[in-house]
Tab-separated table of C-alpha atoms in Angstrom:
chain	number	residue	atom	x	y	z
A	104	MET	CA	-36.914	82.182	-59.321
A	105	ILE	CA	-39.082	83.251	-62.266
A	106	HIS	CA	-41.430	81.581	-63.959
A	107	TRP	CA	-41.971	82.130	-67.617
A	108	PHE	CA	-45.109	81.796	-69.309
A	109	GLY	CA	-45.598	82.211	-73.798
A	110	ASP	CA	-45.929	81.228	-77.134
A	111	SER	CA	-43.444	79.546	-79.695
A	112	TRP	CA	-41.415	82.865	-79.274
A	113	THR	CA	-39.870	81.608	-75.970
A	114	ILE	CA	-39.207	78.367	-76.472
A	115	GLY	CA	-36.951	79.406	-79.514
A	116	ASP	CA	-39.347	77.731	-82.592
A	117	GLY	CA	-37.634	76.930	-85.513
A	118	LEU	CA	-33.880	77.382	-84.439
A	119	ALA	CA	-33.855	73.428	-84.158
A	120	LYS	CA	-33.410	73.447	-88.102
A	121	ASN	CA	-29.930	75.374	-88.077
A	122	TYR	CA	-28.478	74.289	-84.077
A	123	GLY	CA	-29.687	70.783	-84.050
A	124	SER	CA	-32.656	69.205	-81.792
A	125	TYR	CA	-33.478	70.078	-78.391
A	126	SER	CA	-31.793	67.164	-76.184
A	127	ASP	CA	-32.548	68.305	-72.339
A	128	GLN	CA	-30.762	70.817	-72.160
A	129	LEU	CA	-32.882	72.530	-69.503
A	130	GLY	CA	-33.307	69.424	-67.689
A	131	GLU	CA	-36.439	70.238	-64.873
A	132	SER	CA	-36.322	74.066	-65.736
A	133	LEU	CA	-38.352	72.955	-68.863
A	134	GLN	CA	-41.962	72.288	-67.744
A	135	SER	CA	-43.512	73.023	-71.141
A	136	ALA	CA	-46.428	70.822	-70.598
A	137	ASN	CA	-46.024	69.923	-74.615
A	138	TYR	CA	-42.635	68.552	-73.863
A	139	ARG	CA	-43.622	66.942	-70.636
A	140	PHE	CA	-46.594	65.005	-71.565
A	141	PRO	CA	-45.523	63.368	-74.341
A	142	GLU	CA	-48.800	61.355	-74.091
A	143	LYS	CA	-50.997	64.050	-74.770
A	144	PHE	CA	-48.516	66.313	-76.741
A	145	PRO	CA	-45.991	64.438	-78.577
A	146	LYS	CA	-42.482	65.627	-78.437
A	147	THR	CA	-41.946	65.100	-82.154
A	148	LYS	CA	-45.008	67.186	-82.843
A	149	TYR	CA	-44.767	70.130	-80.943
A	150	PHE	CA	-40.622	70.051	-80.389
A	151	ASN	CA	-39.263	68.666	-83.053
A	152	THR	CA	-38.320	72.820	-84.420
A	153	CYS	CA	-37.718	74.303	-80.953
A	154	ARG	CA	-34.676	75.231	-78.687
A	155	PRO	CA	-36.493	76.291	-75.575
A	156	ASP	CA	-32.400	76.514	-74.471
A	157	MET	CA	-32.227	79.114	-76.903
A	158	GLY	CA	-35.003	81.535	-76.460
A	159	PHE	CA	-34.675	84.812	-74.699
A	160	PRO	CA	-36.460	83.665	-71.298
A	161	ALA	CA	-33.891	81.123	-71.272
A	162	LEU	CA	-30.815	83.601	-72.145
A	163	VAL	CA	-32.212	86.321	-69.887
A	164	SER	CA	-32.300	83.709	-66.892
A	165	LYS	CA	-28.620	82.022	-67.330
A	166	ARG	CA	-27.128	85.683	-67.788
A	167	LEU	CA	-28.925	87.316	-64.551
A	168	GLY	CA	-28.052	83.662	-62.855
A	169	ILE	CA	-31.481	83.344	-62.128
A	170	PRO	CA	-32.790	79.801	-61.772
A	171	PHE	CA	-35.841	79.656	-63.984
A	172	THR	CA	-38.753	77.742	-65.248
A	173	ILE	CA	-40.219	77.831	-69.093
A	174	HIS	CA	-43.830	77.216	-69.488
A	175	GLY	CA	-43.777	78.091	-73.631
A	176	ASN	CA	-45.734	76.378	-75.900
A	177	ARG	CA	-46.205	76.756	-79.487
A	178	GLY	CA	-49.301	78.710	-80.611
A	179	GLU	CA	-50.314	79.792	-77.021
A	180	ALA	CA	-52.825	82.004	-76.132
A	181	ILE	CA	-53.546	84.177	-73.237
A	182	SER	CA	-56.515	82.042	-72.106
A	183	GLN	CA	-54.332	78.527	-72.262
A	184	MET	CA	-51.740	80.395	-70.305
A	185	VAL	CA	-54.859	80.418	-67.642
A	186	CYS	CA	-54.823	76.639	-67.892
A	187	ARG	CA	-51.009	75.991	-68.157
A	188	LEU	CA	-50.801	77.979	-64.532
A	189	LYS	CA	-53.476	76.311	-62.988
A	190	TRP	CA	-52.143	73.110	-63.712
A	191	TRP	CA	-49.036	73.503	-63.083
A	192	LEU	CA	-49.527	75.409	-59.196
A	193	ASP	CA	-52.069	71.881	-58.770
A	194	ASP	CA	-48.848	70.216	-58.719
A	195	HIS	CA	-46.396	72.615	-57.416
A	196	ASN	CA	-45.874	75.114	-54.355
A	197	ALA	CA	-44.308	78.337	-56.506
A	198	SER	CA	-44.941	80.277	-53.436
A	199	GLY	CA	-42.354	83.402	-53.027
A	200	SER	CA	-41.469	83.402	-56.657
A	201	LYS	CA	-42.189	85.779	-59.619
A	202	ALA	CA	-44.020	84.708	-62.706
A	203	ILE	CA	-43.736	86.861	-66.456
A	204	PHE	CA	-46.262	85.939	-69.223
A	205	ALA	CA	-45.198	87.336	-72.106
A	206	PHE	CA	-48.457	87.823	-73.919
A	207	PRO	CA	-48.264	87.005	-77.900
A	208	THR	CA	-51.455	88.799	-78.573
A	209	GLN	CA	-55.368	89.213	-77.535
A	210	SER	CA	-56.880	86.573	-76.407
A	211	SER	CA	-59.065	85.730	-79.819
A	212	GLY	CA	-56.044	86.837	-81.729
A	213	ARG	CA	-55.298	83.360	-82.870
A	214	HIS	CA	-57.800	84.034	-85.872
A	215	PHE	CA	-60.524	81.800	-84.496
A	216	TYR	CA	-64.083	83.299	-85.593
A	217	ILE	CA	-67.516	81.892	-85.783
A	218	ASP	CA	-69.609	81.672	-89.342
A	219	ASN	CA	-72.757	82.543	-89.974
A	220	ASN	CA	-73.825	78.890	-89.296
A	221	TYR	CA	-72.307	78.892	-85.873
A	222	LYS	CA	-69.269	77.051	-87.175
A	223	THR	CA	-66.181	77.383	-85.105
A	224	VAL	CA	-63.298	78.133	-87.997
A	225	GLN	CA	-59.118	79.093	-87.871
A	226	GLY	CA	-58.201	81.155	-90.946
A	227	ASN	CA	-56.584	84.223	-91.782
A	228	TRP	CA	-57.538	87.143	-90.936
A	229	SER	CA	-58.278	87.288	-95.295
A	230	ASN	CA	-60.940	84.742	-94.588
A	231	VAL	CA	-62.671	86.615	-92.059
A	232	THR	CA	-65.777	89.422	-92.885
A	233	PRO	CA	-65.550	92.999	-91.316
A	234	VAL	CA	-68.438	92.228	-89.381
A	235	CYS	CA	-66.663	89.084	-87.690
A	236	LEU	CA	-63.917	91.011	-86.939
A	237	ASP	CA	-65.400	93.957	-85.505
A	238	TRP	CA	-67.030	91.935	-83.677
A	239	GLN	CA	-64.265	89.636	-82.378
A	240	GLU	CA	-62.032	92.340	-82.244
A	241	THR	CA	-64.556	93.976	-79.149
A	242	ALA	CA	-64.880	91.289	-77.689
A	243	GLY	CA	-61.286	89.960	-77.662
A	244	PHE	CA	-60.298	93.422	-75.781
A	245	PHE	CA	-62.758	91.743	-73.229
A	246	ASP	CA	-61.910	88.433	-72.885
A	247	THR	CA	-57.924	89.376	-72.609
A	248	THR	CA	-59.143	91.829	-69.750
A	249	LEU	CA	-61.051	88.595	-67.806
A	250	HIS	CA	-58.005	86.273	-68.274
A	251	ILE	CA	-55.101	88.562	-67.157
A	252	ASN	CA	-57.216	89.532	-64.510
A	253	LEU	CA	-57.761	85.485	-63.903
A	254	ILE	CA	-53.804	84.849	-63.795
A	255	TYR	CA	-52.858	87.896	-61.525
A	256	THR	CA	-55.287	86.461	-58.941
A	257	THR	CA	-54.330	83.494	-59.244
A	258	CYS	CA	-50.821	84.183	-58.837
A	259	LEU	CA	-51.780	86.498	-55.919
A	260	ALA	CA	-53.426	83.846	-54.237
A	261	ASN	CA	-50.386	81.692	-54.430
A	262	ASN	CA	-47.989	84.119	-53.426
A	263	ILE	CA	-46.534	84.641	-56.789
A	264	SER	CA	-45.438	87.998	-58.225
A	265	PRO	CA	-46.888	88.278	-61.702
A	266	TYR	CA	-45.427	90.609	-64.699
A	267	PHE	CA	-46.793	91.164	-67.947
A	268	PHE	CA	-45.566	92.030	-71.246
A	269	CYS	CA	-46.437	91.572	-74.826
A	270	THR	CA	-43.803	89.762	-77.125
A	271	TRP	CA	-44.966	90.430	-81.054
A	272	ARG	CA	-48.814	92.280	-80.444
A	273	PRO	CA	-50.023	95.340	-78.331
A	274	ILE	CA	-53.033	94.338	-76.416
A	275	LYS	CA	-55.782	96.318	-75.295
A	276	LEU	CA	-57.633	96.315	-71.699
A	277	ILE	CA	-60.711	97.307	-70.526
A	278	PRO	CA	-60.668	100.011	-67.735
A	279	GLU	CA	-63.192	99.651	-66.092
A	280	ILE	CA	-62.977	95.482	-65.421
A	281	ASP	CA	-58.801	95.854	-65.352
A	282	MET	CA	-57.743	94.955	-61.767
A	283	VAL	CA	-54.104	94.423	-63.052
A	284	HIS	CA	-51.551	96.787	-61.094
A	285	GLN	CA	-49.521	99.141	-63.425
A	286	ASP	CA	-46.086	98.225	-61.693
A	287	CYS	CA	-47.016	94.169	-62.940
A	288	TRP	CA	-46.368	95.493	-66.382
A	289	LEU	CA	-42.651	95.674	-67.553
A	290	LEU	CA	-43.953	96.886	-70.888
A	291	PRO	CA	-46.855	98.768	-71.556
A	292	PRO	CA	-49.535	97.003	-72.816
A	293	SER	CA	-49.764	99.356	-75.805
A	294	THR	CA	-46.071	98.380	-77.150
A	295	THR	CA	-44.315	94.916	-77.392
A	296	LEU	CA	-41.140	93.912	-76.882
A	297	SER	CA	-40.159	93.185	-80.653
A	298	LYS	CA	-40.859	96.873	-80.900
A	299	LYS	CA	-38.372	97.572	-78.114
A	300	ALA	CA	-36.113	95.343	-79.775
A	301	PHE	CA	-36.579	95.748	-83.377
A	302	GLY	CA	-37.197	99.365	-83.450
A	303	ASP	CA	-40.059	98.390	-85.843
A	304	ASP	CA	-43.544	97.106	-85.587
A	305	THR	CA	-43.321	93.880	-87.594
A	306	GLY	CA	-46.538	91.771	-85.207
A	307	ASN	CA	-45.548	88.123	-85.091
A	308	GLN	CA	-42.755	88.358	-87.906
A	309	PRO	CA	-39.085	89.940	-87.123
A	310	PRO	CA	-36.804	92.350	-89.808
A	311	LYS	CA	-35.380	89.814	-92.171
A	312	GLN	CA	-31.719	90.153	-90.742
A	313	TYR	CA	-33.511	88.361	-87.293
A	314	CYS	CA	-35.712	86.017	-88.736
A	315	ILE	CA	-35.193	82.600	-89.768
A	316	PRO	CA	-35.714	81.919	-93.470
A	317	ASN	CA	-38.785	81.078	-94.747
A	318	ASP	CA	-40.125	81.366	-91.151
A	319	LYS	CA	-41.992	83.587	-88.824
A	320	HIS	CA	-39.624	83.089	-85.894
A	321	PRO	CA	-36.708	85.004	-84.069
A	322	ASN	CA	-33.268	83.466	-85.473
A	323	PHE	CA	-30.743	83.194	-82.677
A	324	ILE	CA	-29.653	86.755	-83.049
A	325	GLY	CA	-33.148	87.814	-82.774
A	326	GLN	CA	-33.478	85.869	-79.975
A	327	GLN	CA	-30.406	87.169	-78.347
A	328	LYS	CA	-31.585	91.002	-79.162
A	329	LEU	CA	-35.078	90.463	-77.593
A	330	ALA	CA	-33.166	89.247	-74.472
A	331	ASP	CA	-30.624	92.310	-74.218
A	332	THR	CA	-33.778	94.446	-74.008
A	333	LEU	CA	-35.393	92.776	-71.821
A	334	ILE	CA	-32.484	92.137	-69.114
A	335	PRO	CA	-33.037	95.817	-67.817
A	336	TYR	CA	-36.805	95.729	-67.018
A	337	ILE	CA	-36.195	92.394	-65.468
A	338	ASN	CA	-32.952	93.650	-63.492
A	339	GLU	CA	-35.591	95.855	-61.585
A	340	ILE	CA	-37.682	93.401	-60.234
A	341	ILE	CA	-35.340	91.106	-59.064
């Protein structure tokens, strides 16, 4: 059994526009909090553009014939994955299974920063002053390392084998406090699945031929390319 955690790329965001709405094709394999708890996260708001059955985690798992669950959510950050994992383990025994965490970017990389009036602001990098960026980048290395340490130790404490890779932006860790065994990285944190698959470091927007028009998410060909690239690494751990 493999449990997948990640952001919108892992749940096929954008694919519903061309392939129709998700209609429970994965059944209980889809454990995303935004889908399972509509009273907190309305399905129409968070999943009307998504096809998690067509995202690369589902494609990889189906091709290899591995039972799986998907916990991806739109806009997910590493810090949120810590919470998703903890909440899910409160009600589920995953002992003896594997968990794969597809990290999108640094913990601070979802464009949150603090302005000069101590107000939390979310926006584009172009709106952030260089001083804020320098501080946030440094703080992000520290936060990212601690969050991944927490995911790692939580998995080990529950007899789960954790594995990690970066989906579309590499991350930097602080070696002095990094607790994760290097064998747990399917790809080094200095590279990304996107770069391996598409041959170009394009961040969270794939090259045109692999990108949904007017969207930054992979089209179905792009999702298949991501799955093809990842399968050899998954084969090594199953």
